[in-house]
PDB file of C-alpha atoms and ligand atoms in Angstrom:
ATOM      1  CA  UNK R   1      -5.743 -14.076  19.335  1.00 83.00           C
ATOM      2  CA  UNK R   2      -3.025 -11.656  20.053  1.00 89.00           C
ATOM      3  CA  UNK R   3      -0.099 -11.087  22.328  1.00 90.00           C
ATOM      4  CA  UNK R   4       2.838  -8.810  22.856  1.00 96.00           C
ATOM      5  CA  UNK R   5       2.839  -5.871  20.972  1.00 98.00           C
ATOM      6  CA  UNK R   6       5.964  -5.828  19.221  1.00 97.00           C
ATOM      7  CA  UNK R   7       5.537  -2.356  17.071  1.00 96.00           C
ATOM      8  CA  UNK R   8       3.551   0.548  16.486  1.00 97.00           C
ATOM      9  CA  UNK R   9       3.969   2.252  13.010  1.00 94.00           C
ATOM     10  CA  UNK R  10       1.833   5.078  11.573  1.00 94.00           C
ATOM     11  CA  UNK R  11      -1.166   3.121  10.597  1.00 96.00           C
ATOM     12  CA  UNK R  12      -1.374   0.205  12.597  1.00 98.00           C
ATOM     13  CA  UNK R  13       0.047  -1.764  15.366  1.00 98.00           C
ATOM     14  CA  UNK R  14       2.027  -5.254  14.807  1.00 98.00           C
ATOM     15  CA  UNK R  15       1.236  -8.043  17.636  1.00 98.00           C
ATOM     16  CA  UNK R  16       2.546 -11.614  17.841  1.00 98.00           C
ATOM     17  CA  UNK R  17       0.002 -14.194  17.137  1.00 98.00           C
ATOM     18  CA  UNK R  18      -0.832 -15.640  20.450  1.00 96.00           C
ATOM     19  CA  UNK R  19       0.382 -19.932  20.174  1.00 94.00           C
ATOM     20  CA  UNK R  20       1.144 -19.203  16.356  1.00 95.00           C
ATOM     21  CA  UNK R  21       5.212 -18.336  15.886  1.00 94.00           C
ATOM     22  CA  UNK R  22       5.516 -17.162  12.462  1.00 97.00           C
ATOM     23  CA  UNK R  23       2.402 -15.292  12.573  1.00 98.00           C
ATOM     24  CA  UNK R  24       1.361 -11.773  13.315  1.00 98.00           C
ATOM     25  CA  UNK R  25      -1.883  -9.541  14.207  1.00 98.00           C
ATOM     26  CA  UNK R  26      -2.073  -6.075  12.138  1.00 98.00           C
ATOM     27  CA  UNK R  27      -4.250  -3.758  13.940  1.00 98.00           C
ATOM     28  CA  UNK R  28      -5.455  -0.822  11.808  1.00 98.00           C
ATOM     29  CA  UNK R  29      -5.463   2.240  13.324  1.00 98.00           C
ATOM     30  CA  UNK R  30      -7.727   5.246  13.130  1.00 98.00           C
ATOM     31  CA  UNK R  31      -4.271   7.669  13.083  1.00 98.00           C
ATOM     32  CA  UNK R  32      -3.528   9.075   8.924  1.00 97.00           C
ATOM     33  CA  UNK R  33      -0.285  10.799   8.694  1.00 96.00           C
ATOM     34  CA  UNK R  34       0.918  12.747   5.633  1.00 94.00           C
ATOM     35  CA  UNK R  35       4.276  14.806   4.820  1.00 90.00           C
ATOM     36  CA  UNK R  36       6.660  12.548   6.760  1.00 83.00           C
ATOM     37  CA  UNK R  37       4.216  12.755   9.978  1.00 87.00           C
ATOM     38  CA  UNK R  38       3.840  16.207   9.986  1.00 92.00           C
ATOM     39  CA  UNK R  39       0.685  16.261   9.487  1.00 96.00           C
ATOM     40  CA  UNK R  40      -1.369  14.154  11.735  1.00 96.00           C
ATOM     41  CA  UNK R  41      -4.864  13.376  12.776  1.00 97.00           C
ATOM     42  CA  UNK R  42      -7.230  11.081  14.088  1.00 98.00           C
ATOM     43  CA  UNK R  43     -10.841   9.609  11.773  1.00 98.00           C
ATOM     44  CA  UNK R  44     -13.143   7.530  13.563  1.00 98.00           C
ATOM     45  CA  UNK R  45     -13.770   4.372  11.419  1.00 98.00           C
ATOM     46  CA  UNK R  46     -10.550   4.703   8.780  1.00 98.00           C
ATOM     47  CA  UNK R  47      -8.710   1.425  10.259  1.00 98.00           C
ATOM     48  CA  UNK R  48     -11.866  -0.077   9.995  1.00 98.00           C
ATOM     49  CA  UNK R  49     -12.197   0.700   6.213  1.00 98.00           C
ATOM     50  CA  UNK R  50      -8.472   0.529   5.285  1.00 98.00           C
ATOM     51  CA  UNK R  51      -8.820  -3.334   6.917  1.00 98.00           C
ATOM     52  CA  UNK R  52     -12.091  -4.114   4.740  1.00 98.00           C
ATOM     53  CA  UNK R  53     -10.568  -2.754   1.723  1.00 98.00           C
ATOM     54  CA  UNK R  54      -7.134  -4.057   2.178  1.00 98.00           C
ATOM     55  CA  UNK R  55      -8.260  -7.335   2.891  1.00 98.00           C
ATOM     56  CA  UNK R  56     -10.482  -7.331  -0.340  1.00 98.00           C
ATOM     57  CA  UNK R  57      -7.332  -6.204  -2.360  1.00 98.00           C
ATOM     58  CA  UNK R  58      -5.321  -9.217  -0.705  1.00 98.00           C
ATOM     59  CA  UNK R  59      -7.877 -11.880  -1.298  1.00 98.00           C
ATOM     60  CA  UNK R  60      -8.539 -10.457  -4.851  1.00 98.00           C
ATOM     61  CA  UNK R  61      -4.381 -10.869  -5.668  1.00 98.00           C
ATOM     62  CA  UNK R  62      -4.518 -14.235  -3.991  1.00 98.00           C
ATOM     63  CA  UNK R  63      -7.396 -15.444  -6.809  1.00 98.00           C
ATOM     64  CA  UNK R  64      -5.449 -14.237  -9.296  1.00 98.00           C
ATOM     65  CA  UNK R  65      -2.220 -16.122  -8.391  1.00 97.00           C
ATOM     66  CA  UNK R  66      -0.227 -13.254  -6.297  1.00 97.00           C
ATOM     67  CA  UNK R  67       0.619 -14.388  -2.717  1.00 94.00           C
ATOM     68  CA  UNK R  68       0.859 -12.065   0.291  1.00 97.00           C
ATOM     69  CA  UNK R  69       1.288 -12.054   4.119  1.00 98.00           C
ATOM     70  CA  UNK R  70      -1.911 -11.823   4.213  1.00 98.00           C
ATOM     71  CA  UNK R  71      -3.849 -14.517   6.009  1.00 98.00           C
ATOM     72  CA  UNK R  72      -7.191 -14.113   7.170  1.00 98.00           C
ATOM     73  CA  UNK R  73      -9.399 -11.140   8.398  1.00 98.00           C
ATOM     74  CA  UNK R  74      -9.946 -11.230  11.778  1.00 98.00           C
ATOM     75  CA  UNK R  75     -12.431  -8.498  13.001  1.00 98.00           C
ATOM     76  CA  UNK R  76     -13.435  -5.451  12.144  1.00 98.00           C
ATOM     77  CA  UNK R  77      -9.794  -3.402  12.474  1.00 98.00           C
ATOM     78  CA  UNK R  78      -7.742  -6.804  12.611  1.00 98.00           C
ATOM     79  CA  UNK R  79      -6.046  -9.111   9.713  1.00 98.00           C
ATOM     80  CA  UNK R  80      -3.998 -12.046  10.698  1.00 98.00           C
ATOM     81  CA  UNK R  81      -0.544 -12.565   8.731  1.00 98.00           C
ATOM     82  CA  UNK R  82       2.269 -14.649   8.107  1.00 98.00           C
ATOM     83  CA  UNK R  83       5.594 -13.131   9.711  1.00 98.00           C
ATOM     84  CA  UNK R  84       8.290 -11.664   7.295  1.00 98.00           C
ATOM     85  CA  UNK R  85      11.616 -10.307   7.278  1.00 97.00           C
ATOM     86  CA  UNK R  86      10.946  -6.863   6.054  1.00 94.00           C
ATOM     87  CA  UNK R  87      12.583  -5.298   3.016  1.00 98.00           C
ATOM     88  CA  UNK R  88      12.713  -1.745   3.837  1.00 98.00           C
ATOM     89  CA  UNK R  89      11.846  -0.908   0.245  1.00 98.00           C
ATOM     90  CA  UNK R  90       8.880   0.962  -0.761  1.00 98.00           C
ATOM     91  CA  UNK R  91       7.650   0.283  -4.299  1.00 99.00           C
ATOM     92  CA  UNK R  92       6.337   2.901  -6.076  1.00 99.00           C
ATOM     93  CA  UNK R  93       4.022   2.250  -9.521  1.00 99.00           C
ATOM     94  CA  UNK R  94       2.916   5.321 -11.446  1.00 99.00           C
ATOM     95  CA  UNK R  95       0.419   5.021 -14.309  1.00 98.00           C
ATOM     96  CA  UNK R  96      -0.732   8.707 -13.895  1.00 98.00           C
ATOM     97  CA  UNK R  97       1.368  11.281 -12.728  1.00 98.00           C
ATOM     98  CA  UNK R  98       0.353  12.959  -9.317  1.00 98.00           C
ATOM     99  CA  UNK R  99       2.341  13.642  -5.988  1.00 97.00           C
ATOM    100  CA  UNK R 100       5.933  13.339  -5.779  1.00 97.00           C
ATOM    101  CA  UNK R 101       6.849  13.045  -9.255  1.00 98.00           C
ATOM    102  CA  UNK R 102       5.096  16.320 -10.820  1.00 98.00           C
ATOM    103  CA  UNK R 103       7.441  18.018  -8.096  1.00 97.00           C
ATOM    104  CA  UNK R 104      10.327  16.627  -8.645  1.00 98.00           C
ATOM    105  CA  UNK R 105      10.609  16.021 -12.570  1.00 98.00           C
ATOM    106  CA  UNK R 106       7.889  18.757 -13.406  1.00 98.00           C
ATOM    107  CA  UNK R 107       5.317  16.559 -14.940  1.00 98.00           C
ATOM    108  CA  UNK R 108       2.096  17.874 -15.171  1.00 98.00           C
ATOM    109  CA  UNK R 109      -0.693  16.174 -12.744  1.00 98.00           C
ATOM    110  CA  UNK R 110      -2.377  13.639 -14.828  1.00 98.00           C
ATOM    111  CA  UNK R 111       0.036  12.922 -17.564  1.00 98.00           C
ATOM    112  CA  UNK R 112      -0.250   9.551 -18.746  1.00 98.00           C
ATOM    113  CA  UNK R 113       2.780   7.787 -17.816  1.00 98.00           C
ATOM    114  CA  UNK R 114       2.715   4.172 -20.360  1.00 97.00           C
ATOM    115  CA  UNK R 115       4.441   2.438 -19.818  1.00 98.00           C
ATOM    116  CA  UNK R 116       4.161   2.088 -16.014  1.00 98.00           C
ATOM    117  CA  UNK R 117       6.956   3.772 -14.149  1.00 98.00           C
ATOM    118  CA  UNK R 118       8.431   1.892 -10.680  1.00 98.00           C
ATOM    119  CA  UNK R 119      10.499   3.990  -8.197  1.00 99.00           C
ATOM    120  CA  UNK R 120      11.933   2.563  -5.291  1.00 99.00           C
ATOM    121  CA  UNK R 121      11.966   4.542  -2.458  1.00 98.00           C
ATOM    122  CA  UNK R 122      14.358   3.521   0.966  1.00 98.00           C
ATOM    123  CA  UNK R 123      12.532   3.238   3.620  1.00 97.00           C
ATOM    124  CA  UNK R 124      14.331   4.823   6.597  1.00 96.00           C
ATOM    125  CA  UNK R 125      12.152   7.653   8.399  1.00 91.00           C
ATOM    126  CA  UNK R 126      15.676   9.654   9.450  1.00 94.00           C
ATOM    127  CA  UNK R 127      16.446   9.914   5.955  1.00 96.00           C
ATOM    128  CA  UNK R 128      13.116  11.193   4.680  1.00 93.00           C
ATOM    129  CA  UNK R 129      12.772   7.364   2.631  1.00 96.00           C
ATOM    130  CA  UNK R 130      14.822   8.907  -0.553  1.00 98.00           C
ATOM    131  CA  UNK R 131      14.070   7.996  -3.971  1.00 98.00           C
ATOM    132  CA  UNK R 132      16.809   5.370  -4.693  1.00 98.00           C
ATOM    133  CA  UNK R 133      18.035   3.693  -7.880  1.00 98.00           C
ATOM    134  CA  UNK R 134      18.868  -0.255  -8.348  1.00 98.00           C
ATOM    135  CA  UNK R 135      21.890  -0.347  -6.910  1.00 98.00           C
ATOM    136  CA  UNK R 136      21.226   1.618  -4.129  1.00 98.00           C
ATOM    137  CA  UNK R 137      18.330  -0.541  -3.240  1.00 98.00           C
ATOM    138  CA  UNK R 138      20.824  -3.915  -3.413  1.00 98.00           C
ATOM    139  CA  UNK R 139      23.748  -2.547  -0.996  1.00 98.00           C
ATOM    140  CA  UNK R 140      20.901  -1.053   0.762  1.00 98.00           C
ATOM    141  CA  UNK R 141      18.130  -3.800   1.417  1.00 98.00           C
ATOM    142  CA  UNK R 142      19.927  -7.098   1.475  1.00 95.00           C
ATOM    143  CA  UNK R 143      18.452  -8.448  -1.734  1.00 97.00           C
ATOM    144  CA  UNK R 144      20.251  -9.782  -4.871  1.00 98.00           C
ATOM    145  CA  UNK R 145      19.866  -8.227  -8.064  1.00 98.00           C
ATOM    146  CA  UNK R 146      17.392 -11.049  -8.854  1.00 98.00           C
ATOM    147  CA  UNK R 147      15.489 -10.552  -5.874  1.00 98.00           C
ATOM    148  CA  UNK R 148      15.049  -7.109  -7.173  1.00 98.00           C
ATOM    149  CA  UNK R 149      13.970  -7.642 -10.288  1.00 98.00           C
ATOM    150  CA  UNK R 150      11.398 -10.250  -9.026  1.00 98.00           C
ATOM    151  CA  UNK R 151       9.935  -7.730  -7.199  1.00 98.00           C
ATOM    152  CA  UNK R 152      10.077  -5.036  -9.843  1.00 98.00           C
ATOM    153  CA  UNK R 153       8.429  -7.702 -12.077  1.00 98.00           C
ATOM    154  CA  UNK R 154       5.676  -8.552  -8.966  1.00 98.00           C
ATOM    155  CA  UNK R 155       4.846  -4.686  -9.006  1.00 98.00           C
ATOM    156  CA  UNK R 156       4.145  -4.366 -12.699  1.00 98.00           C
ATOM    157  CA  UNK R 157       2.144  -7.654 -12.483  1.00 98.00           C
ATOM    158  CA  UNK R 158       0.223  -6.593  -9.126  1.00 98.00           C
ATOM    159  CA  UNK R 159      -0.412  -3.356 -11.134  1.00 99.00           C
ATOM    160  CA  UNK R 160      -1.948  -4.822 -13.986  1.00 98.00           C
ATOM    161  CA  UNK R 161      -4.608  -6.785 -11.670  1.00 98.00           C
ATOM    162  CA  UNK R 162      -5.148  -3.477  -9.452  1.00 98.00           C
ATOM    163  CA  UNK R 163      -5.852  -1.648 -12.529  1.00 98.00           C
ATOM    164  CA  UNK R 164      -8.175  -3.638 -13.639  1.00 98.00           C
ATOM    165  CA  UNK R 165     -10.040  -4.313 -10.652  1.00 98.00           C
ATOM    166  CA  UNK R 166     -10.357  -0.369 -10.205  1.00 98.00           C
ATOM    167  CA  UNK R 167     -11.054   0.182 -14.075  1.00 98.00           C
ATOM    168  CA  UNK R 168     -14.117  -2.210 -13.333  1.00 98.00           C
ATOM    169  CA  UNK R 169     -15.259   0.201  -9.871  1.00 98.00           C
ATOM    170  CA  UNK R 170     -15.358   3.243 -12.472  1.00 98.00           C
ATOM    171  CA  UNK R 171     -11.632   4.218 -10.665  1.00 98.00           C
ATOM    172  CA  UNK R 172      -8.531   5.566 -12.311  1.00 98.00           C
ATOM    173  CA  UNK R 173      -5.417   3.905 -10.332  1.00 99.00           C
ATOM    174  CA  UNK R 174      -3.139   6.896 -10.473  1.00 99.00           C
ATOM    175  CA  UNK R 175      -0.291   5.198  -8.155  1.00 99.00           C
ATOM    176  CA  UNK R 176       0.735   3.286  -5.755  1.00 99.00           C
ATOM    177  CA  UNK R 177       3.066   2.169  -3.053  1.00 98.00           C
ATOM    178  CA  UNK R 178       3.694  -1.597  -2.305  1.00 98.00           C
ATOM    179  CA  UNK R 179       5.852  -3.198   0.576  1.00 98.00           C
ATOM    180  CA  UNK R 180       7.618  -6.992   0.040  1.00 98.00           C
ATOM    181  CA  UNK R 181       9.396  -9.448   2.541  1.00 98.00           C
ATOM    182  CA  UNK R 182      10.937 -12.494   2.856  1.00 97.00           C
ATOM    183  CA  UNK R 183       9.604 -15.584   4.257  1.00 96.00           C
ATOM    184  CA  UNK R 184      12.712 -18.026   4.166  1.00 94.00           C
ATOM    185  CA  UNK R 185      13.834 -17.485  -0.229  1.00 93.00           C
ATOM    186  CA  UNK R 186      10.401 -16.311  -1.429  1.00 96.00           C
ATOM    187  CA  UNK R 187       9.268 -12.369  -1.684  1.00 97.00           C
ATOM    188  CA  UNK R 188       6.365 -12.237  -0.504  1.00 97.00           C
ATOM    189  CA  UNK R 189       3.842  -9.184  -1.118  1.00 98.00           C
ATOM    190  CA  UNK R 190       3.025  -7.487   2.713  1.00 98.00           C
ATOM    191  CA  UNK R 191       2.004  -4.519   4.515  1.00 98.00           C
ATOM    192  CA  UNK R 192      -1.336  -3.018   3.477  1.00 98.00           C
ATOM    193  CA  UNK R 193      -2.967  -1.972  -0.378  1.00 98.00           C
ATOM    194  CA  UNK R 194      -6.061   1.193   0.571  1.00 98.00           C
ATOM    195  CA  UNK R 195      -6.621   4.626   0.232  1.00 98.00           C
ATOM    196  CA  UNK R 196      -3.675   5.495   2.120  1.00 98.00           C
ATOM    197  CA  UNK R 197      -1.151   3.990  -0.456  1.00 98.00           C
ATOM    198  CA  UNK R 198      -2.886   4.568  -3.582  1.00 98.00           C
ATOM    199  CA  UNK R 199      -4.009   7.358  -5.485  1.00 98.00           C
ATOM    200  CA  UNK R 200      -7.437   6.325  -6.646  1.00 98.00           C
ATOM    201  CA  UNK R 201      -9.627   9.147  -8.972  1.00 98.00           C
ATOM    202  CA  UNK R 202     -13.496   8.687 -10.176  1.00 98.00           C
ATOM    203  CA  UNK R 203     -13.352   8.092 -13.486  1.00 98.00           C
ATOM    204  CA  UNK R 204     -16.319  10.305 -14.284  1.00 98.00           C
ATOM    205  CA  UNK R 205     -14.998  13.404 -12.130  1.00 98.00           C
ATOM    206  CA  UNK R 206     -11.707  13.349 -11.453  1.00 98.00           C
ATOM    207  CA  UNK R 207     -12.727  13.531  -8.024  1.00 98.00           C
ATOM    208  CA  UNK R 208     -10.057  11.906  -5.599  1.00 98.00           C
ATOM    209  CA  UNK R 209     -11.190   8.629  -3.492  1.00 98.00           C
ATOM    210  CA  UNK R 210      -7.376   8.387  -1.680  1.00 98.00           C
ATOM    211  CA  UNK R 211      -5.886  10.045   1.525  1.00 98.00           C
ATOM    212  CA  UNK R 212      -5.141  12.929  -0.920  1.00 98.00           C
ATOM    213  CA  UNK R 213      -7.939  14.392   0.426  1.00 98.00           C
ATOM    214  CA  UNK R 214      -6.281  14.447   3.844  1.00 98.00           C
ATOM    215  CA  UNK R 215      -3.054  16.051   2.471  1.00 97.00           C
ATOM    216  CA  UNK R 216      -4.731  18.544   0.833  1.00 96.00           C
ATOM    217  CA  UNK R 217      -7.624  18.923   3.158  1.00 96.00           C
ATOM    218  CA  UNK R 218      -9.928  19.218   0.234  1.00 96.00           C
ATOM    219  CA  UNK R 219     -12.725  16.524   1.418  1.00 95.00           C
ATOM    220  CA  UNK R 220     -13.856  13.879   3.919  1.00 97.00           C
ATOM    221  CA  UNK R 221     -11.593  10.723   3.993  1.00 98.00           C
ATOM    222  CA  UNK R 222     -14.204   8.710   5.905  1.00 98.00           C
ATOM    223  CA  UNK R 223     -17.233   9.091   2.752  1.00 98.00           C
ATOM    224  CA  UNK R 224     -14.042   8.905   0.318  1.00 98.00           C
ATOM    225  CA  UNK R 225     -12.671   5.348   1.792  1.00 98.00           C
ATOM    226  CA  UNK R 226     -16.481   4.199   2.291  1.00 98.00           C
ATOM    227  CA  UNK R 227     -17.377   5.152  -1.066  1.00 98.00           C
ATOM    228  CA  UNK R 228     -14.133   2.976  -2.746  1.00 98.00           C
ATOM    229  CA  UNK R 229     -15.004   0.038   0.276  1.00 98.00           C
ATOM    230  CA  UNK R 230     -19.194  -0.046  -1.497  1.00 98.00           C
ATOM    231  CA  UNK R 231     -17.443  -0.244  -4.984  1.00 98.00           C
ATOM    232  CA  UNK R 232     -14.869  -3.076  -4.051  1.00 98.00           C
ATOM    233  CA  UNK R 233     -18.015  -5.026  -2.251  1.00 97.00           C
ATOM    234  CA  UNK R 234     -20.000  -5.107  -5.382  1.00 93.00           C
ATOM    235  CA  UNK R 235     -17.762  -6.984  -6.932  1.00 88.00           C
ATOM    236  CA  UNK R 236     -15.012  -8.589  -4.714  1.00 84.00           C
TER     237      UNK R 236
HETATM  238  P1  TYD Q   1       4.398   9.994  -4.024  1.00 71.49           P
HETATM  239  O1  TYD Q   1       3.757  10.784  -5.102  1.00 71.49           O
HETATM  240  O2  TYD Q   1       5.778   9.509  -4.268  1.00 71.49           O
HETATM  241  O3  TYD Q   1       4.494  10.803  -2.681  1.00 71.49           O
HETATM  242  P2  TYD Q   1       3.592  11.964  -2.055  1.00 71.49           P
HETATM  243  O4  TYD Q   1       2.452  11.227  -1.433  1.00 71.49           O
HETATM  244  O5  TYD Q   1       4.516  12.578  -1.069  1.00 71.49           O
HETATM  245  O6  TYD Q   1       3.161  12.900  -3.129  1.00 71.49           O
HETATM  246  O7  TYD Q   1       3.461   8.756  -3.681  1.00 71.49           O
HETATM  247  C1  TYD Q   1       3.158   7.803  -4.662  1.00 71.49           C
HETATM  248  C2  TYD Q   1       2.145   6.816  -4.121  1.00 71.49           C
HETATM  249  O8  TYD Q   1       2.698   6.024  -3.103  1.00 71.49           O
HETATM  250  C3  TYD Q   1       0.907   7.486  -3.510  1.00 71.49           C
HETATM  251  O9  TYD Q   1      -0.240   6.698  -3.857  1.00 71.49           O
HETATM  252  C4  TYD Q   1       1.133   7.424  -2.051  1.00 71.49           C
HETATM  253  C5  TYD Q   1       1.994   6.193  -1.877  1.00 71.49           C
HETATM  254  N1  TYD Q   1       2.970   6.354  -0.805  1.00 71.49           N
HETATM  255  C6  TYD Q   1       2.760   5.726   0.413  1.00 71.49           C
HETATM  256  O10 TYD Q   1       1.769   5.021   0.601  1.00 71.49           O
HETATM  257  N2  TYD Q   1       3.678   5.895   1.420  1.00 71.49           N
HETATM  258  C7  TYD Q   1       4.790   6.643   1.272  1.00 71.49           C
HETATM  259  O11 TYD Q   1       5.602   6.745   2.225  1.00 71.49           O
HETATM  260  C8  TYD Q   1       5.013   7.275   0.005  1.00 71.49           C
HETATM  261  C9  TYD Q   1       6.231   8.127  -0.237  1.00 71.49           C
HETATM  262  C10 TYD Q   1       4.072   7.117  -0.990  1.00 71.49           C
END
């Protein structure tokens, strides 16, 4: 199914499609990285789960009218996609504060944030990926200003179907983090929705389900990711 490797990120590996141009194998890996890749380490089963649940999340969007990359699932780690010229944007939707922005603006931790906030984010590992504004993101990431508001729209709408899908699992969708590209004209949803790019809390507890539990070492991210993956399969 697949053939040359043609990049390794973080999370997972990127293959050509063997006899399919225009289409790629994602290969979740078992690797979760936190601070920038500072902080590194290795879970038996994660790429396994992050595939299963990203998948779901994919095929859920697709139902409801939101087109990704996203193909087919392959195996157990692997997901078949269509190839896109990536927007080195990352798209950031908060409707809780946590992470990033309770350092940097001094929000408390779980402040409702209505309505939804989107930060863009350049994504450039040299520079840290800093928080960027509109205009930034156009000189920056070869899109028009209509581009970017089609994906600033895409976010909020992809937000409103995330949250509730996750209201329904008994989950608070805190945040997340969302990639686009470009096939030809159209932006196109890509790269990966799980655990490791959203902040996902029980409703009941409070108790984190996301790879916060990695960066703050407070619990096990395999029973965390398998406990959101037996939610999402009772109903998607
Ligand atoms: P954010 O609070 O900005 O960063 P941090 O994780 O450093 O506190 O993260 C907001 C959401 O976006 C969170 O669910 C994690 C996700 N995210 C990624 O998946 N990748 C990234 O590179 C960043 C910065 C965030």
């Amino acid at each position: 199914m697949k053939a040359d490797l043609l990049y390794e990120g973080k999370a997972k590996k990127v293959y050509q499609a063997a006899k399919q141009l225009g289409k790629l194998v994602l290969s979740y890996k078992d690797d979760a990285t936190a601070f920038n890749g500072e902080k590194r380490a290795s879970f038996a089963g994660k790429g396994h789960l992050n595939n299963e649940i990203s998948s779901r999340i994919f095929e859920y969007l697709r139902e409801r009218g939101i087109d990704s990359h996203f193909i087919e699932q392959l195996n157990e780690t692997e997901q078949l996609v269509n190839k896109t010229e990536i927007i080195p944007l990352e798209v950031v939707v908060r409707n809780v504060a946590a992470g990033s922005i309770t350092r940097r603006l001094g929000i408390e931790e779980k402040t409702n944030l209505y309505p939804p906030i989107v930060e863009l984010y350049y994504k450039k590992d040299e520079l840290g990926d800093p928080l960027i504004n509109d205009e930034h993101a156009i000189l920056l990431c070869n899109i028009t200003p209509v581009e970017l508001q089609e994906i600033k729209t895409k976010a909020l709408q992809i937000n409103n179907h995330l949250s509730e899908l996750f209201t329904g699992l008994g989950v608070i969708l805190a945040d997340f983090k969302l990639e686009f590209g470009k096939i030809k004209d159209d932006i196109v949803l890509s790269d990966e929705i799980s655990p490791d790019t959203c902040r996902l809390w029980d409703k009941e507890t409070m108790n984190k389900l996301d790879k916060d539990v990695f960066r703050q070492g407070t619990g096990n991210i395999i029973e965390v990711y398998e406990e959101i993956l037996h939610r999402l399969e009772a109903i998607v």
